[in-house]
Amino acid sequence: MFNIILFGPPGSGKGTQSEKLIARYGLKHLSTGDILRSEIAAKSPLGMAAKSIMDKGQLVPDEVVIEMINSALENNPQAKGFLFDGFPRTTAQAEALDKLLSQKETEIAMVLALKVGRDELVSRLVNRGKTSGRSDDTDESVIKSRIDEYERKTAVVADYYNQFGKVVLVPGEGTIDTIFDSLSTEIDSKMVA
Ligand code: B4P
């Protein structure tokens, strides 16, 4: 199994690049944001509880998202590898993920960390908010709260994986295709290594 984390702040291009990466590498895409939004659309109790948290730009509790990922791993026994997008977002989530993967005798091969400046993040998300219908994209103060939440709780996840030498920084500004090429080059060099 070859497992990748696509890491970066809100609006850094994780969802955008994930679509292209899974098409090229045949990995199973696991986006906690997408799973939470489908729970909201289904009006499930989990979705209803998550919506009020997400609308404030805050993180959903660790135990909720860890359980979601646990089920997703269980439901995909044939996967040749996973692309984690938007997960883990806290050190507790990262530790839990390592444990779940080691139970399956696999691990994270690499963490691809997209670097994008704050002004560019805000402008991309404000822009997406005009068409996405996502309530967490329509209010600039919520967008800024999400970036603050990332800086407070999520940026340290890179430090966690850095101790194992797994983090690769990739510039996340430029065209979508250029960034995709940079990500693919990093993956290809690790896959053959
Ligand atoms: P996510 O769904 O993960 O959303 P995101 O980080 O805001 O967006 P993403 O990174 O996928 O978007 P992209 O850059 O691709 O999370 C939403 C919420 O769910 C969180 O705030 C949290 O409340 C909750 N949540 C999710 N996971 C959680 C977890 N593990 N723990 C706790 N809570 C969790 O795209 C952004 C825009 O930029 C798009 O419009 C795109 O077209 C554009 N774009 C992309 N690349 C570009 C480029 N190169 N140039 C110009 N524009 C570009």
Coordinates of C-alpha atoms and ligand atoms in Angstrom, one line a residue:
M1 CA 0.0 0.0 0.0
F2 CA 1.1 3.5 -0.8
N3 CA -0.5 6.1 1.5
I4 CA -0.2 9.9 1.0
I5 CA -1.3 12.8 3.1
L6 CA -2.1 16.0 1.1
F7 CA -1.5 18.7 3.7
G8 CA -2.0 22.5 3.7
P9 CA -4.3 25.3 4.9
P10 CA -7.9 25.8 3.8
G11 CA -7.9 26.8 0.2
S12 CA -4.3 25.5 -0.5
G13 CA -5.6 23.3 -3.3
K14 CA -6.0 19.9 -1.5
G15 CA -9.4 19.1 -2.9
T16 CA -8.4 20.3 -6.3
Q17 CA -5.2 18.4 -6.5
S18 CA -6.7 15.3 -4.9
E19 CA -9.0 14.8 -7.8
K20 CA -6.1 14.7 -10.3
L21 CA -3.8 12.6 -8.1
I22 CA -6.3 9.8 -7.5
A23 CA -7.0 9.7 -11.3
R24 CA -3.2 9.3 -12.0
Y25 CA -2.3 7.0 -9.1
G26 CA -5.4 5.0 -8.5
L27 CA -5.5 5.7 -4.8
K28 CA -8.7 5.8 -2.7
H29 CA -9.5 9.5 -1.9
L30 CA -10.5 10.1 1.7
S31 CA -11.5 13.7 2.4
T32 CA -13.0 14.3 5.9
G33 CA -14.5 17.6 4.6
D34 CA -16.3 15.7 1.8
I35 CA -17.5 13.0 4.2
L36 CA -18.8 15.7 6.7
R37 CA -20.6 17.6 3.9
S38 CA -22.3 14.4 2.7
E39 CA -23.5 13.8 6.3
I40 CA -24.8 17.3 6.4
A41 CA -26.6 16.8 3.1
A42 CA -28.2 13.6 4.5
K43 CA -29.2 15.5 7.6
S44 CA -27.8 12.8 9.8
P45 CA -27.3 13.5 13.5
L46 CA -23.5 13.6 12.9
G47 CA -24.0 16.0 10.0
M48 CA -26.3 18.3 12.0
A49 CA -23.8 18.4 14.9
A50 CA -20.9 19.0 12.5
K51 CA -22.6 21.8 10.6
S52 CA -22.8 24.3 13.4
I53 CA -19.1 23.7 14.1
M54 CA -18.0 24.0 10.5
D55 CA -20.1 27.1 10.0
K56 CA -18.0 28.8 12.7
G57 CA -14.8 27.8 10.9
Q58 CA -13.8 25.5 13.8
L59 CA -12.6 21.9 13.8
V60 CA -15.0 19.0 14.4
P61 CA -14.0 16.9 17.5
D62 CA -11.2 14.5 16.9
E63 CA -13.1 11.4 18.0
V64 CA -15.8 12.1 15.4
V65 CA -13.4 12.3 12.4
I66 CA -11.2 9.5 13.6
E67 CA -14.2 7.2 13.7
M68 CA -15.1 8.3 10.2
I69 CA -11.7 7.5 8.9
N70 CA -11.7 4.1 10.8
S71 CA -14.9 3.2 9.0
A72 CA -13.6 4.3 5.6
L73 CA -10.5 2.2 6.0
E74 CA -12.6 -0.8 7.0
N75 CA -14.9 -0.3 4.1
N76 CA -12.1 -0.3 1.5
P77 CA -10.1 -3.4 2.1
Q78 CA -9.1 -3.7 -1.6
A79 CA -7.6 -0.2 -1.8
K80 CA -4.0 -0.2 -3.2
G81 CA -3.4 3.0 -1.1
F82 CA -5.1 6.0 0.3
L83 CA -4.9 9.7 -0.3
F84 CA -5.8 11.5 2.8
D85 CA -7.2 15.1 2.2
G86 CA -7.9 17.4 5.1
F87 CA -7.0 14.7 7.6
P88 CA -5.2 14.6 10.0
R89 CA -5.8 18.1 11.2
T90 CA -4.5 17.7 14.8
T91 CA -1.6 15.8 16.3
A92 CA -4.1 13.5 18.1
Q93 CA -5.6 12.7 14.7
A94 CA -2.2 12.0 13.3
E95 CA -1.3 9.6 16.1
A96 CA -4.7 7.8 15.7
L97 CA -4.1 7.5 12.0
D98 CA -0.6 6.0 12.5
K99 CA -2.2 3.4 14.9
L100 CA -5.0 2.5 12.5
L101 CA -2.5 2.1 9.6
S102 CA -0.1 0.0 11.7
Q103 CA -3.0 -2.4 12.5
K104 CA -3.2 -2.9 8.8
E105 CA 0.5 -3.3 8.5
T106 CA 1.0 -0.2 6.5
E107 CA 2.0 3.4 7.1
I108 CA 2.1 6.9 5.7
A109 CA 4.7 7.0 2.9
M110 CA 4.8 10.8 2.5
V111 CA 3.2 14.1 3.5
L112 CA 2.9 16.6 0.6
A113 CA 2.6 20.0 2.2
L114 CA 1.2 22.8 0.0
K115 CA 2.6 26.3 0.7
V116 CA 0.3 29.2 -0.1
G117 CA 0.3 32.7 1.3
R118 CA -2.6 33.9 3.5
D119 CA -3.9 36.6 1.1
E120 CA -4.1 34.1 -1.7
L121 CA -5.9 31.6 0.5
V122 CA -8.6 34.2 1.5
S123 CA -9.0 35.3 -2.1
R124 CA -9.5 31.7 -3.4
L125 CA -12.0 30.9 -0.8
V126 CA -14.0 34.1 -1.2
N127 CA -14.0 33.3 -4.9
R128 CA -15.2 29.7 -4.4
G129 CA -17.9 31.0 -2.0
K130 CA -19.5 32.9 -4.9
T131 CA -20.4 29.6 -6.6
S132 CA -19.9 26.6 -4.2
G133 CA -22.9 27.1 -2.0
R134 CA -20.6 26.2 0.9
S135 CA -21.7 28.2 3.9
D136 CA -18.2 28.2 5.4
D137 CA -16.9 30.0 2.2
T138 CA -19.4 32.8 2.0
D139 CA -18.3 34.9 5.0
E140 CA -14.8 36.3 5.0
S141 CA -14.6 36.3 8.8
V142 CA -15.4 32.6 8.9
I143 CA -12.7 32.0 6.2
K144 CA -10.2 33.9 8.4
S145 CA -11.2 31.8 11.4
R146 CA -10.6 28.6 9.5
I147 CA -7.1 29.8 8.6
D148 CA -6.5 30.9 12.2
E149 CA -7.7 27.4 13.4
Y150 CA -5.2 25.9 10.9
E151 CA -2.4 27.9 12.3
R152 CA -3.3 27.1 15.9
K153 CA -4.0 23.4 15.7
T154 CA -3.1 22.0 12.3
A155 CA 0.3 23.5 11.3
V156 CA 1.9 21.4 14.1
V157 CA 0.9 18.2 12.3
A158 CA 3.7 18.9 9.8
D159 CA 6.1 18.9 12.8
Y160 CA 4.8 15.5 13.9
Y161 CA 5.6 14.0 10.5
N162 CA 8.8 15.9 10.2
Q163 CA 10.3 13.9 13.1
F164 CA 10.0 10.8 10.7
G165 CA 11.4 12.8 7.7
K166 CA 8.1 12.3 5.8
V167 CA 7.2 15.9 4.9
V168 CA 7.9 17.4 1.4
L169 CA 7.1 21.1 0.9
V170 CA 5.5 21.9 -2.4
P171 CA 4.8 25.5 -3.7
G172 CA 1.0 25.8 -3.9
E173 CA 0.8 29.0 -6.0
G174 CA 0.8 29.0 -9.7
T175 CA -1.3 27.1 -12.2
I176 CA -3.2 23.9 -11.1
D177 CA -1.2 21.9 -13.7
T178 CA 2.2 23.2 -12.6
I179 CA 1.4 22.3 -9.0
F180 CA 0.1 18.9 -10.1
D181 CA 3.4 18.3 -12.0
S182 CA 5.4 19.2 -8.8
L183 CA 3.3 16.8 -6.7
S184 CA 3.6 14.0 -9.2
T185 CA 7.4 14.4 -9.4
E186 CA 7.6 14.0 -5.7
I187 CA 5.4 11.0 -5.6
D188 CA 7.2 9.3 -8.5
S189 CA 10.6 9.7 -6.8
K190 CA 9.3 8.2 -3.6
M191 CA 7.4 5.3 -5.3
V192 CA 10.4 4.0 -7.1
A193 CA 12.8 4.6 -4.2
Ligands
B4P1 P1 -12.2 20.9 3.9 O1 -13.3 20.3 3.2 O2 -11.0 20.0 4.1 O3 -11.9 22.2 3.1 P2 -10.8 23.2 2.9 O4 -9.6 22.9 3.6 O5 -11.4 24.5 3.1 O6 -10.6 23.2 1.3 P3 -9.7 22.5 0.3 O7 -8.3 22.7 0.7 O8 -10.1 21.2 -0.1 O9 -10.0 23.4 -1.0 P4 -9.1 23.7 -2.2 O10 -7.9 24.2 -1.6 O11 -8.9 22.5 -3.1 O12 -12.7 21.3 5.4 C1 -13.9 22.1 5.6 C2 -14.2 22.0 7.1 O13 -14.6 20.7 7.5 C3 -13.2 22.5 8.1 O14 -13.1 23.9 8.3 C4 -13.6 21.7 9.4 O15 -14.6 22.4 10.1 C5 -14.2 20.4 8.9 N1 -13.2 19.3 8.9 C6 -12.7 18.7 7.8 N2 -11.8 17.7 8.1 C7 -11.6 17.8 9.5 C8 -10.8 17.1 10.4 N3 -9.9 16.2 10.0 N4 -10.9 17.4 11.7 C9 -11.8 18.4 12.1 N5 -12.6 19.1 11.3 C10 -12.5 18.8 10.0 O16 -9.8 24.7 -3.1 C11 -10.0 26.1 -2.7 C12 -10.3 26.9 -3.9 O17 -9.1 27.3 -4.5 C13 -11.1 26.3 -5.0 O18 -12.1 27.2 -5.4 C14 -10.1 26.0 -6.1 O19 -10.7 26.1 -7.4 C15 -9.1 27.1 -5.9 N6 -7.8 26.7 -6.3 C16 -7.2 25.5 -6.0 N7 -5.9 25.5 -6.6 C17 -5.7 26.8 -7.1 C18 -4.7 27.4 -7.8 N8 -3.5 26.8 -8.1 N9 -4.8 28.7 -8.2 C19 -6.0 29.3 -8.0 N10 -7.0 28.8 -7.4 C20 -6.9 27.5 -7.0

